[in-house]
Amino acid sequence: MGDRMLRGSRLGAVSYESDRNTELAPRQTRDYVCPQGHRFEVPFAVEAEIPLTWECRLDGSTAKLVDGEEPETKKVKPPRTHWDMLLERRSMEELEDILDERLQEMRARRGER
């Protein structure tokens, strides 16, 4: 008989506990605005640290907190090029010497002086 009572009850998907006699944590709502002008509210617990940015629900861009501080911009390293890495390993004098050696080898193969 017990197995018949559970048939069709979607175990695990639905909670049978009621919200009666439970007290929700105190909440606060904060407004965010994205660059496209979408304005929306996000609820937070009163004790929560409020983030300065939040992803816009409509277009996925980064929205800023209304009446909040500007978020700190992260330092962006310029990309290292092959030339930068070469200069880390060799000095300009060494590079000029290597270039002269290679040019002499090429001229010797061509029969030039």
Coordinates of N, CA and C in Angstrom, one line a residue:
M1 N 0.8 -1.2 0.0 CA 0.0 0.0 0.0 C 0.9 1.3 0.0
G2 N 2.0 1.2 0.7 CA 2.9 2.4 0.8 C 3.5 2.8 -0.6
D3 N 3.7 1.8 -1.4 CA 4.3 2.2 -2.8 C 3.2 2.8 -3.7
R4 N 2.0 2.5 -3.4 CA 0.9 3.2 -4.2 C 0.7 4.6 -3.9
M5 N 1.0 5.0 -2.7 CA 0.8 6.4 -2.2 C 1.9 7.3 -2.9
L6 N 3.1 6.8 -3.2 CA 4.1 7.7 -3.8 C 4.0 7.7 -5.3
R7 N 3.2 6.9 -5.9 CA 3.1 6.9 -7.4 C 2.7 8.2 -7.9
G8 N 3.4 8.8 -8.9 CA 3.0 10.0 -9.5 C 3.3 11.3 -8.7
S9 N 4.1 11.2 -7.6 CA 4.2 12.4 -6.8 C 5.5 13.2 -7.1
R10 N 6.2 12.8 -8.1 CA 7.5 13.5 -8.5 C 8.4 13.7 -7.3
L11 N 8.9 12.6 -6.8 CA 9.8 12.7 -5.6 C 11.0 13.5 -5.9
G12 N 11.4 14.4 -5.0 CA 12.6 15.2 -5.1 C 12.4 16.5 -5.9
A13 N 11.4 16.6 -6.7 CA 11.2 17.7 -7.6 C 10.4 18.8 -6.8
V14 N 9.5 18.4 -5.9 CA 8.6 19.3 -5.2 C 8.8 19.2 -3.7
S15 N 8.9 20.3 -3.0 CA 9.0 20.2 -1.6 C 7.5 20.2 -1.0
Y16 N 7.3 19.4 -0.1 CA 5.9 19.3 0.5 C 5.9 20.1 1.8
E17 N 7.0 20.9 2.1 CA 7.0 21.7 3.3 C 6.3 23.0 2.9
S18 N 5.6 23.6 3.8 CA 4.9 24.8 3.6 C 5.8 26.0 4.2
D19 N 5.5 27.2 3.7 CA 6.2 28.4 4.2 C 5.6 28.9 5.4
R20 N 4.6 28.3 6.0 CA 3.9 28.7 7.2 C 4.9 28.6 8.4
N21 N 4.8 29.6 9.2 CA 5.7 29.7 10.4 C 7.2 29.7 10.2
T22 N 7.5 30.2 9.0 CA 8.9 30.5 8.7 C 9.2 31.9 8.5
E23 N 10.3 32.4 8.9 CA 10.6 33.8 8.8 C 11.7 34.0 7.7
L24 N 11.5 34.7 6.7 CA 12.5 34.9 5.7 C 13.6 35.9 6.2
A25 N 14.8 35.8 5.7 CA 15.9 36.7 6.0 C 15.5 38.1 5.5
P26 N 15.9 39.1 6.3 CA 15.6 40.5 5.8 C 16.3 40.8 4.5
R27 N 15.6 41.4 3.6 CA 16.1 41.7 2.3 C 16.2 43.2 2.0
Q28 N 17.0 43.5 1.0 CA 17.1 44.8 0.4 C 17.2 44.7 -1.1
T29 N 16.7 45.6 -1.8 CA 16.8 45.5 -3.3 C 17.7 46.7 -3.7
R30 N 18.5 46.4 -4.7 CA 19.4 47.4 -5.3 C 19.1 47.5 -6.8
D31 N 19.2 48.7 -7.3 CA 19.0 49.0 -8.7 C 20.3 48.9 -9.5
Y32 N 20.2 48.4 -10.7 CA 21.3 48.3 -11.6 C 20.9 48.9 -13.0
V33 N 21.8 49.5 -13.7 CA 21.5 50.0 -15.1 C 22.6 49.6 -16.0
C34 N 22.2 49.0 -17.1 CA 23.2 48.6 -18.1 C 23.4 49.7 -19.2
P35 N 24.5 49.6 -20.0 CA 24.8 50.7 -21.0 C 23.6 50.9 -22.0
Q36 N 22.7 49.9 -22.2 CA 21.6 50.1 -23.1 C 20.4 50.7 -22.4
G37 N 20.5 51.0 -21.1 CA 19.5 51.7 -20.4 C 18.5 50.8 -19.7
H38 N 18.7 49.5 -19.7 CA 17.8 48.6 -19.0 C 18.1 48.8 -17.5
R39 N 17.0 49.0 -16.8 CA 17.1 49.2 -15.3 C 16.3 48.0 -14.7
F40 N 17.0 47.4 -13.7 CA 16.4 46.3 -13.0 C 16.8 46.2 -11.5
E41 N 16.0 45.5 -10.7 CA 16.3 45.4 -9.3 C 16.8 44.0 -9.0
V42 N 17.7 43.9 -8.0 CA 18.2 42.6 -7.6 C 18.1 42.5 -6.1
P43 N 17.4 41.5 -5.6 CA 17.3 41.4 -4.1 C 18.5 40.8 -3.5
F44 N 18.9 41.3 -2.3 CA 20.1 40.8 -1.6 C 19.7 40.7 -0.1
A45 N 20.4 39.8 0.6 CA 20.2 39.8 2.1 C 20.8 41.1 2.6
V46 N 20.3 41.5 3.8 CA 20.7 42.8 4.4 C 22.2 42.7 4.7
E47 N 22.7 41.5 5.1 CA 24.1 41.4 5.5 C 25.0 41.2 4.3
A48 N 24.5 41.0 3.1 CA 25.3 40.7 1.9 C 26.1 41.9 1.5
E49 N 27.3 41.6 0.9 CA 28.1 42.7 0.3 C 27.6 42.9 -1.1
I50 N 27.2 44.1 -1.4 CA 26.6 44.4 -2.7 C 27.6 44.6 -3.7
P51 N 27.6 43.8 -4.8 CA 28.5 44.0 -5.9 C 28.3 45.2 -6.7
L52 N 29.4 45.8 -7.2 CA 29.3 47.1 -8.0 C 28.7 46.8 -9.4
T53 N 28.9 45.6 -9.9 CA 28.4 45.3 -11.3 C 27.6 44.0 -11.2
W54 N 26.7 43.9 -12.2 CA 25.8 42.7 -12.2 C 25.5 42.5 -13.7
E55 N 25.3 41.3 -14.1 CA 25.0 41.0 -15.5 C 23.6 41.4 -15.8
C56 N 23.4 42.1 -16.9 CA 22.0 42.5 -17.3 C 21.2 41.3 -17.7
R57 N 20.0 41.2 -17.3 CA 19.2 40.0 -17.5 C 18.7 40.0 -19.0
L58 N 18.6 41.2 -19.6 CA 18.1 41.3 -21.0 C 19.1 41.1 -22.1
D59 N 20.3 41.7 -21.9 CA 21.2 41.6 -23.0 C 22.6 41.0 -22.6
G60 N 22.8 40.7 -21.3 CA 24.1 40.1 -20.9 C 25.2 41.1 -20.7
S61 N 25.0 42.4 -20.9 CA 26.1 43.3 -20.7 C 26.3 43.6 -19.2
T62 N 27.4 44.3 -18.9 CA 27.7 44.5 -17.5 C 26.9 45.8 -17.0
A63 N 26.1 45.6 -16.1 CA 25.3 46.7 -15.5 C 26.0 47.3 -14.3
K64 N 25.9 48.6 -14.0 CA 26.5 49.2 -12.9 C 25.4 49.5 -11.8
L65 N 25.9 49.5 -10.6 CA 25.0 49.8 -9.5 C 24.6 51.3 -9.5
V66 N 23.3 51.5 -9.3 CA 22.8 52.9 -9.3 C 23.3 53.5 -8.0
D67 N 23.8 54.7 -8.0 CA 24.3 55.4 -6.8 C 25.4 54.7 -6.1
G68 N 26.2 53.9 -6.9 CA 27.3 53.2 -6.4 C 28.6 53.8 -6.9
E69 N 29.7 53.3 -6.3 CA 31.0 53.8 -6.7 C 31.3 53.2 -8.1
E70 N 32.3 53.8 -8.8 CA 32.7 53.2 -10.0 C 33.6 52.0 -9.7
P71 N 33.4 50.9 -10.4 CA 34.2 49.7 -10.2 C 35.7 50.0 -10.6
E72 N 36.6 49.4 -9.9 CA 38.0 49.6 -10.2 C 38.3 49.0 -11.5
T73 N 39.1 49.7 -12.3 CA 39.5 49.1 -13.6 C 40.7 48.3 -13.4
K74 N 40.8 47.1 -13.9 CA 41.9 46.2 -13.8 C 43.0 46.7 -14.7
K75 N 44.2 46.5 -14.2 CA 45.4 46.8 -15.1 C 45.5 45.8 -16.2
V76 N 45.6 46.3 -17.4 CA 45.7 45.4 -18.6 C 47.1 45.4 -19.0
K77 N 47.7 44.3 -19.1 CA 49.1 44.2 -19.6 C 49.1 44.2 -21.1
P78 N 50.0 45.0 -21.7 CA 50.1 45.0 -23.1 C 50.6 43.6 -23.6
P79 N 50.1 43.1 -24.7 CA 50.5 41.7 -25.1 C 52.0 41.7 -25.4
R80 N 52.7 40.6 -25.0 CA 54.1 40.5 -25.3 C 54.3 40.0 -26.7
T81 N 55.1 40.7 -27.5 CA 55.3 40.4 -28.9 C 56.6 39.5 -28.9
H82 N 56.9 38.9 -30.1 CA 58.1 38.2 -30.3 C 59.3 39.1 -30.1
W83 N 59.2 40.3 -30.5 CA 60.3 41.2 -30.4 C 60.6 41.5 -28.9
D84 N 59.5 41.6 -28.1 CA 59.7 41.8 -26.7 C 60.4 40.7 -26.0
M85 N 60.0 39.5 -26.4 CA 60.7 38.3 -25.8 C 62.1 38.1 -26.3
L86 N 62.4 38.5 -27.5 CA 63.7 38.5 -28.0 C 64.6 39.4 -27.3
L87 N 64.1 40.6 -27.0 CA 64.9 41.6 -26.3 C 65.1 41.2 -24.8
E88 N 64.3 40.3 -24.3 CA 64.5 39.8 -22.9 C 65.7 38.9 -22.9
R89 N 66.0 38.2 -24.0 CA 67.1 37.2 -24.1 C 68.4 37.8 -24.6
R90 N 68.3 38.8 -25.5 CA 69.5 39.3 -26.1 C 69.6 40.9 -26.1
S91 N 70.8 41.4 -26.1 CA 70.9 42.9 -26.2 C 70.9 43.3 -27.6
M92 N 70.8 44.6 -27.9 CA 70.8 45.1 -29.2 C 72.1 44.8 -29.9
E93 N 73.2 44.9 -29.2 CA 74.5 44.7 -29.8 C 74.6 43.2 -30.3
E94 N 74.1 42.3 -29.4 CA 74.1 40.9 -29.8 C 73.3 40.7 -31.1
L95 N 72.1 41.3 -31.1 CA 71.2 41.1 -32.3 C 71.9 41.7 -33.5
E96 N 72.5 42.8 -33.4 CA 73.2 43.4 -34.6 C 74.3 42.5 -35.1
D97 N 75.1 41.9 -34.2 CA 76.2 41.0 -34.5 C 75.6 39.7 -35.3
I98 N 74.5 39.2 -34.7 CA 73.9 38.0 -35.4 C 73.4 38.4 -36.7
L99 N 72.8 39.6 -36.9 CA 72.3 40.0 -38.2 C 73.5 40.1 -39.2
D100 N 74.6 40.7 -38.8 CA 75.7 40.8 -39.7 C 76.3 39.5 -40.1
E101 N 76.3 38.5 -39.1 CA 76.8 37.2 -39.5 C 75.9 36.5 -40.5
R102 N 74.6 36.6 -40.3 CA 73.6 36.0 -41.3 C 73.7 36.7 -42.6
L103 N 73.9 38.0 -42.7 CA 74.0 38.7 -44.0 C 75.2 38.2 -44.7
Q104 N 76.3 38.1 -44.0 CA 77.6 37.6 -44.6 C 77.4 36.2 -45.1
E105 N 76.8 35.3 -44.4 CA 76.5 34.0 -44.9 C 75.7 34.0 -46.2
M106 N 74.6 34.8 -46.2 CA 73.8 34.9 -47.4 C 74.5 35.4 -48.6
R107 N 75.4 36.4 -48.4 CA 76.1 37.0 -49.4 C 77.2 36.0 -50.0
A108 N 77.8 35.2 -49.1 CA 78.7 34.2 -49.5 C 78.1 33.1 -50.3
R109 N 76.9 32.8 -50.0 CA 76.2 31.7 -50.8 C 75.8 32.3 -52.2
R110 N 75.5 33.6 -52.3 CA 75.2 34.2 -53.6 C 76.4 34.5 -54.4
G111 N 77.5 34.5 -53.7 CA 78.8 34.9 -54.4 C 79.0 36.4 -54.4
E112 N 78.4 37.1 -53.5 CA 78.5 38.5 -53.3 C 79.6 38.8 -52.3
R113 N 80.0 40.1 -52.2 CA 80.9 40.5 -51.1 C 80.3 41.5 -50.2

